[in-house]
Amino acid sequence: MALRALLDSVPSDYLKSHTPPSADEIREHPSERMTADQGHLLTGATAVIQHHTDLMQGFHLPVFDGDAVIFNAVPGQDGPYSGLWTPFVTGSVQMYDIRCAHGDMYLPEPADEICRVLRQHREEGGV
């Protein structure tokens, strides 16, 4: 059976039910990690995120035929999202908490933990 791995995410329908962030709200997070001479990157990134937010309004998430593994960035999550994914997955939905911020999931320690879980699923025949 196929496997979908999701990194600290919610279905698009959940996001559509909330007010989209303003350009200032979008700029706020990455600006904390950028230097002053990277302002042009921030402007471009903000435009891309705003465009994706607009596109999402017309997107309908298809049902995935397989299992899903959700990796939640903890602390800082708004709540467990496994129930939100259940209507969009024909198989099981399993959650794993990763002790890091959302934006740090790519770092070596969290990425290693994510890979260990995925490797375990593959070895058990889940992938």
Short mmCIF file of N, CA and C in Angstrom, two decimals:
data_model
loop_
_atom_site.label_atom_id
_atom_site.label_comp_id
_atom_site.label_asym_id
_atom_site.label_seq_id
_atom_site.Cartn_x
_atom_site.Cartn_y
_atom_site.Cartn_z
N MET A 1 0.84 -1.18 0.00
CA MET A 1 0.00 0.00 0.00
C MET A 1 0.89 1.25 0.00
N ALA A 2 0.47 2.28 -0.65
CA ALA A 2 1.23 3.52 -0.74
C ALA A 2 1.22 4.27 0.60
N LEU A 3 2.22 5.11 0.78
CA LEU A 3 2.35 5.89 2.01
C LEU A 3 2.56 7.35 1.66
N ARG A 4 1.86 8.22 2.36
CA ARG A 4 2.06 9.66 2.23
C ARG A 4 2.62 10.16 3.55
N ALA A 5 3.78 10.79 3.50
CA ALA A 5 4.39 11.38 4.69
C ALA A 5 4.15 12.88 4.64
N LEU A 6 3.64 13.43 5.73
CA LEU A 6 3.29 14.85 5.80
C LEU A 6 4.07 15.50 6.93
N LEU A 7 4.73 16.60 6.63
CA LEU A 7 5.51 17.31 7.63
C LEU A 7 4.73 18.49 8.17
N ASP A 8 4.19 18.33 9.38
CA ASP A 8 3.54 19.40 10.10
C ASP A 8 2.57 20.19 9.21
N SER A 9 1.61 19.48 8.65
CA SER A 9 0.70 20.13 7.70
C SER A 9 -0.76 19.76 7.98
N VAL A 10 -1.61 20.58 7.41
CA VAL A 10 -3.05 20.36 7.50
C VAL A 10 -3.61 20.31 6.07
N PRO A 11 -4.77 19.68 5.88
CA PRO A 11 -5.38 19.68 4.56
C PRO A 11 -5.74 21.10 4.11
N SER A 12 -5.76 21.31 2.82
CA SER A 12 -6.06 22.64 2.29
C SER A 12 -7.45 23.12 2.71
N ASP A 13 -8.41 22.22 2.89
CA ASP A 13 -9.75 22.63 3.32
C ASP A 13 -9.71 23.32 4.68
N TYR A 14 -8.83 22.87 5.55
CA TYR A 14 -8.68 23.49 6.87
C TYR A 14 -8.19 24.92 6.70
N LEU A 15 -7.21 25.11 5.85
CA LEU A 15 -6.66 26.46 5.64
C LEU A 15 -7.68 27.37 4.96
N LYS A 16 -8.51 26.81 4.07
CA LYS A 16 -9.52 27.62 3.38
C LYS A 16 -10.56 28.16 4.35
N SER A 17 -10.73 27.48 5.49
CA SER A 17 -11.75 27.91 6.46
C SER A 17 -11.24 29.03 7.37
N HIS A 18 -10.00 29.45 7.19
CA HIS A 18 -9.41 30.52 8.00
C HIS A 18 -9.10 31.74 7.12
N THR A 19 -9.06 32.88 7.74
CA THR A 19 -8.72 34.10 7.02
C THR A 19 -7.27 34.02 6.56
N PRO A 20 -7.02 34.26 5.27
CA PRO A 20 -5.64 34.20 4.79
C PRO A 20 -4.77 35.26 5.46
N PRO A 21 -3.49 34.97 5.63
CA PRO A 21 -2.61 35.95 6.26
C PRO A 21 -2.39 37.16 5.36
N SER A 22 -2.17 38.29 5.98
CA SER A 22 -1.85 39.50 5.21
C SER A 22 -0.39 39.44 4.77
N ALA A 23 -0.02 40.32 3.86
CA ALA A 23 1.37 40.38 3.41
C ALA A 23 2.30 40.66 4.59
N ASP A 24 1.88 41.53 5.50
CA ASP A 24 2.72 41.84 6.67
C ASP A 24 2.90 40.61 7.56
N GLU A 25 1.84 39.81 7.73
CA GLU A 25 1.94 38.59 8.54
C GLU A 25 2.85 37.56 7.88
N ILE A 26 2.77 37.49 6.55
CA ILE A 26 3.63 36.56 5.82
C ILE A 26 5.09 36.98 5.97
N ARG A 27 5.37 38.26 5.85
CA ARG A 27 6.74 38.77 5.94
C ARG A 27 7.34 38.60 7.34
N GLU A 28 6.50 38.62 8.35
CA GLU A 28 6.98 38.62 9.74
C GLU A 28 7.87 37.42 10.07
N HIS A 29 7.43 36.22 9.73
CA HIS A 29 8.18 35.03 10.13
C HIS A 29 9.55 34.93 9.46
N PRO A 30 9.64 34.94 8.13
CA PRO A 30 10.97 34.79 7.55
C PRO A 30 11.89 35.98 7.82
N SER A 31 11.32 37.14 8.06
CA SER A 31 12.16 38.32 8.29
C SER A 31 12.98 38.16 9.57
N GLU A 32 12.50 37.33 10.50
CA GLU A 32 13.24 37.07 11.73
C GLU A 32 14.52 36.28 11.46
N ARG A 33 14.59 35.60 10.33
CA ARG A 33 15.74 34.75 10.01
C ARG A 33 16.61 35.32 8.89
N MET A 34 16.26 36.49 8.38
CA MET A 34 16.99 37.05 7.25
C MET A 34 17.76 38.31 7.67
N THR A 35 18.78 38.60 6.92
CA THR A 35 19.53 39.83 7.16
C THR A 35 18.94 40.95 6.32
N ALA A 36 19.32 42.16 6.61
CA ALA A 36 18.75 43.33 5.93
C ALA A 36 19.00 43.28 4.42
N ASP A 37 20.12 42.74 3.98
CA ASP A 37 20.41 42.73 2.55
C ASP A 37 19.66 41.63 1.79
N GLN A 38 18.78 40.90 2.46
CA GLN A 38 18.00 39.86 1.81
C GLN A 38 16.54 40.29 1.61
N GLY A 39 16.29 41.59 1.69
CA GLY A 39 14.92 42.09 1.54
C GLY A 39 14.27 41.72 0.23
N HIS A 40 15.04 41.68 -0.86
CA HIS A 40 14.47 41.30 -2.15
C HIS A 40 13.96 39.85 -2.14
N LEU A 41 14.64 38.99 -1.39
CA LEU A 41 14.17 37.60 -1.26
C LEU A 41 12.86 37.55 -0.49
N LEU A 42 12.75 38.36 0.54
CA LEU A 42 11.54 38.40 1.35
C LEU A 42 10.35 38.89 0.52
N THR A 43 10.58 39.89 -0.31
CA THR A 43 9.51 40.40 -1.18
C THR A 43 9.05 39.31 -2.14
N GLY A 44 9.99 38.59 -2.74
CA GLY A 44 9.63 37.52 -3.65
C GLY A 44 8.92 36.38 -2.95
N ALA A 45 9.42 35.98 -1.78
CA ALA A 45 8.79 34.89 -1.03
C ALA A 45 7.37 35.26 -0.61
N THR A 46 7.17 36.50 -0.20
CA THR A 46 5.84 36.96 0.18
C THR A 46 4.88 36.87 -1.00
N ALA A 47 5.33 37.27 -2.17
CA ALA A 47 4.48 37.21 -3.37
C ALA A 47 4.11 35.77 -3.71
N VAL A 48 5.06 34.86 -3.59
CA VAL A 48 4.80 33.44 -3.88
C VAL A 48 3.78 32.88 -2.89
N ILE A 49 3.96 33.16 -1.61
CA ILE A 49 3.03 32.64 -0.60
C ILE A 49 1.63 33.21 -0.81
N GLN A 50 1.54 34.50 -1.12
CA GLN A 50 0.23 35.09 -1.39
C GLN A 50 -0.41 34.44 -2.60
N HIS A 51 0.36 34.17 -3.64
CA HIS A 51 -0.17 33.52 -4.85
C HIS A 51 -0.66 32.11 -4.51
N HIS A 52 0.11 31.36 -3.73
CA HIS A 52 -0.31 30.01 -3.33
C HIS A 52 -1.60 30.05 -2.51
N THR A 53 -1.72 31.06 -1.65
CA THR A 53 -2.94 31.22 -0.85
C THR A 53 -4.13 31.46 -1.76
N ASP A 54 -3.96 32.28 -2.79
CA ASP A 54 -5.04 32.53 -3.75
C ASP A 54 -5.40 31.26 -4.51
N LEU A 55 -4.39 30.51 -4.97
CA LEU A 55 -4.65 29.27 -5.70
C LEU A 55 -5.38 28.24 -4.85
N MET A 56 -5.08 28.21 -3.56
CA MET A 56 -5.68 27.23 -2.66
C MET A 56 -7.20 27.35 -2.60
N GLN A 57 -7.71 28.53 -2.80
CA GLN A 57 -9.16 28.73 -2.71
C GLN A 57 -9.92 27.89 -3.73
N GLY A 58 -9.31 27.59 -4.87
CA GLY A 58 -9.97 26.78 -5.89
C GLY A 58 -9.53 25.33 -5.92
N PHE A 59 -8.66 24.93 -4.97
CA PHE A 59 -8.12 23.57 -4.96
C PHE A 59 -9.00 22.65 -4.14
N HIS A 60 -9.23 21.45 -4.67
CA HIS A 60 -9.98 20.42 -3.94
C HIS A 60 -9.06 19.23 -3.75
N LEU A 61 -8.75 18.93 -2.50
CA LEU A 61 -7.82 17.86 -2.16
C LEU A 61 -8.41 16.50 -2.51
N PRO A 62 -7.73 15.72 -3.35
CA PRO A 62 -8.24 14.38 -3.66
C PRO A 62 -7.98 13.42 -2.51
N VAL A 63 -8.70 12.32 -2.51
CA VAL A 63 -8.50 11.28 -1.51
C VAL A 63 -7.29 10.45 -1.93
N PHE A 64 -6.38 10.23 -0.99
CA PHE A 64 -5.17 9.45 -1.24
C PHE A 64 -5.44 7.99 -0.91
N ASP A 65 -5.13 7.09 -1.83
CA ASP A 65 -5.35 5.66 -1.64
C ASP A 65 -4.11 5.05 -0.99
N GLY A 66 -4.09 5.06 0.33
CA GLY A 66 -2.96 4.52 1.08
C GLY A 66 -2.98 5.02 2.51
N ASP A 67 -1.85 4.84 3.19
CA ASP A 67 -1.69 5.28 4.58
C ASP A 67 -1.00 6.64 4.62
N ALA A 68 -1.17 7.33 5.73
CA ALA A 68 -0.50 8.61 5.94
C ALA A 68 0.23 8.60 7.27
N VAL A 69 1.41 9.19 7.26
CA VAL A 69 2.19 9.38 8.47
C VAL A 69 2.39 10.88 8.59
N ILE A 70 1.94 11.45 9.71
CA ILE A 70 2.03 12.88 9.94
C ILE A 70 3.08 13.15 11.00
N PHE A 71 4.03 14.01 10.68
CA PHE A 71 5.06 14.41 11.62
C PHE A 71 4.72 15.81 12.12
N ASN A 72 4.39 15.90 13.40
CA ASN A 72 4.01 17.18 14.01
C ASN A 72 5.22 17.84 14.66
N ALA A 73 5.41 19.12 14.37
CA ALA A 73 6.45 19.89 15.05
C ALA A 73 5.92 20.29 16.42
N VAL A 74 6.62 19.87 17.46
CA VAL A 74 6.18 20.13 18.84
C VAL A 74 7.36 20.71 19.58
N PRO A 75 7.25 21.74 20.37
CA PRO A 75 6.01 22.42 20.75
C PRO A 75 5.58 23.41 19.66
N GLY A 76 4.46 24.01 19.89
CA GLY A 76 4.00 25.05 19.00
C GLY A 76 2.88 24.64 18.07
N GLN A 77 2.47 23.39 18.10
CA GLN A 77 1.36 23.02 17.22
C GLN A 77 0.04 23.47 17.83
N ASP A 78 -0.93 23.69 16.96
CA ASP A 78 -2.25 24.12 17.41
C ASP A 78 -3.09 22.96 17.91
N GLY A 79 -2.71 21.77 17.61
CA GLY A 79 -3.47 20.61 18.04
C GLY A 79 -3.17 19.43 17.14
N PRO A 80 -3.62 18.24 17.51
CA PRO A 80 -3.38 17.09 16.65
C PRO A 80 -4.25 17.19 15.39
N TYR A 81 -3.62 16.99 14.24
CA TYR A 81 -4.32 17.16 12.97
C TYR A 81 -4.72 15.85 12.31
N SER A 82 -4.47 14.73 12.96
CA SER A 82 -4.75 13.44 12.31
C SER A 82 -6.22 13.32 11.90
N GLY A 83 -7.12 13.81 12.72
CA GLY A 83 -8.54 13.74 12.39
C GLY A 83 -8.91 14.55 11.17
N LEU A 84 -8.16 15.60 10.91
CA LEU A 84 -8.41 16.42 9.73
C LEU A 84 -8.05 15.68 8.45
N TRP A 85 -7.06 14.78 8.53
CA TRP A 85 -6.60 14.06 7.34
C TRP A 85 -7.43 12.82 7.05
N THR A 86 -8.13 12.29 8.04
CA THR A 86 -8.86 11.03 7.89
C THR A 86 -9.77 10.99 6.65
N PRO A 87 -10.53 12.06 6.35
CA PRO A 87 -11.40 11.99 5.16
C PRO A 87 -10.63 11.96 3.83
N PHE A 88 -9.34 12.26 3.86
CA PHE A 88 -8.56 12.35 2.63
C PHE A 88 -7.58 11.19 2.44
N VAL A 89 -7.72 10.15 3.28
CA VAL A 89 -6.82 8.99 3.23
C VAL A 89 -7.66 7.73 3.39
N THR A 90 -7.47 6.76 2.48
CA THR A 90 -8.26 5.53 2.58
C THR A 90 -7.71 4.57 3.64
N GLY A 91 -6.41 4.67 3.95
CA GLY A 91 -5.78 3.78 4.92
C GLY A 91 -5.71 4.42 6.29
N SER A 92 -4.69 4.02 7.04
CA SER A 92 -4.52 4.53 8.40
C SER A 92 -3.82 5.89 8.40
N VAL A 93 -4.02 6.62 9.49
CA VAL A 93 -3.34 7.90 9.71
C VAL A 93 -2.60 7.77 11.04
N GLN A 94 -1.27 7.86 10.99
CA GLN A 94 -0.46 7.77 12.20
C GLN A 94 0.29 9.07 12.41
N MET A 95 0.41 9.46 13.67
CA MET A 95 1.08 10.71 14.01
C MET A 95 2.33 10.45 14.83
N TYR A 96 3.34 11.28 14.56
CA TYR A 96 4.58 11.25 15.33
C TYR A 96 4.96 12.68 15.67
N ASP A 97 5.27 12.92 16.93
CA ASP A 97 5.71 14.24 17.36
C ASP A 97 7.22 14.35 17.19
N ILE A 98 7.65 15.43 16.58
CA ILE A 98 9.07 15.72 16.39
C ILE A 98 9.37 16.95 17.22
N ARG A 99 10.30 16.85 18.14
CA ARG A 99 10.63 17.93 19.07
C ARG A 99 11.48 19.00 18.39
N CYS A 100 10.80 19.86 17.64
CA CYS A 100 11.47 20.99 16.98
C CYS A 100 10.39 21.95 16.49
N ALA A 101 10.83 23.13 16.09
CA ALA A 101 9.91 24.09 15.48
C ALA A 101 9.61 23.66 14.04
N HIS A 102 8.50 24.12 13.52
CA HIS A 102 8.09 23.78 12.14
C HIS A 102 9.23 24.05 11.15
N GLY A 103 9.82 25.23 11.25
CA GLY A 103 10.86 25.63 10.31
C GLY A 103 12.19 24.93 10.50
N ASP A 104 12.29 24.07 11.51
CA ASP A 104 13.54 23.37 11.77
C ASP A 104 13.47 21.88 11.46
N MET A 105 12.39 21.43 10.84
CA MET A 105 12.22 20.01 10.59
C MET A 105 13.27 19.46 9.62
N TYR A 106 13.90 20.31 8.84
CA TYR A 106 14.91 19.88 7.88
C TYR A 106 16.29 19.70 8.53
N LEU A 107 16.47 20.18 9.74
CA LEU A 107 17.78 20.10 10.40
C LEU A 107 18.15 18.63 10.68
N PRO A 108 19.43 18.34 10.84
CA PRO A 108 19.88 16.94 10.94
C PRO A 108 19.16 16.09 11.98
N GLU A 109 19.02 16.57 13.20
CA GLU A 109 18.41 15.73 14.24
C GLU A 109 16.94 15.42 13.95
N PRO A 110 16.08 16.44 13.67
CA PRO A 110 14.69 16.11 13.34
C PRO A 110 14.58 15.27 12.06
N ALA A 111 15.39 15.59 11.05
CA ALA A 111 15.33 14.84 9.79
C ALA A 111 15.73 13.38 10.01
N ASP A 112 16.71 13.15 10.88
CA ASP A 112 17.12 11.78 11.19
C ASP A 112 15.98 11.02 11.84
N GLU A 113 15.28 11.67 12.76
CA GLU A 113 14.15 11.01 13.43
C GLU A 113 13.04 10.68 12.43
N ILE A 114 12.75 11.61 11.54
CA ILE A 114 11.73 11.39 10.51
C ILE A 114 12.14 10.21 9.62
N CYS A 115 13.38 10.20 9.21
CA CYS A 115 13.88 9.11 8.36
C CYS A 115 13.81 7.76 9.06
N ARG A 116 14.11 7.74 10.36
CA ARG A 116 14.03 6.47 11.11
C ARG A 116 12.60 5.94 11.09
N VAL A 117 11.63 6.81 11.29
CA VAL A 117 10.22 6.38 11.29
C VAL A 117 9.84 5.86 9.90
N LEU A 118 10.23 6.57 8.86
CA LEU A 118 9.89 6.14 7.50
C LEU A 118 10.58 4.83 7.15
N ARG A 119 11.83 4.67 7.58
CA ARG A 119 12.55 3.43 7.34
C ARG A 119 11.84 2.26 8.04
N GLN A 120 11.36 2.50 9.25
CA GLN A 120 10.63 1.47 10.00
C GLN A 120 9.36 1.07 9.25
N HIS A 121 8.65 2.05 8.72
CA HIS A 121 7.43 1.74 7.95
C HIS A 121 7.77 0.91 6.72
N ARG A 122 8.86 1.27 6.05
CA ARG A 122 9.27 0.52 4.84
C ARG A 122 9.63 -0.91 5.21
N GLU A 123 10.37 -1.08 6.29
CA GLU A 123 10.81 -2.42 6.71
C GLU A 123 9.63 -3.29 7.14
N GLU A 124 8.60 -2.66 7.66
CA GLU A 124 7.40 -3.40 8.08
C GLU A 124 6.45 -3.64 6.91
N GLY A 125 6.86 -3.21 5.72
CA GLY A 125 6.02 -3.43 4.55
C GLY A 125 4.97 -2.37 4.34
N GLY A 126 5.08 -1.28 5.08
CA GLY A 126 4.10 -0.20 4.97
C GLY A 126 4.33 0.73 3.81
N VAL A 127 5.47 0.59 3.11
CA VAL A 127 5.75 1.49 1.98
C VAL A 127 6.07 0.65 0.77
#
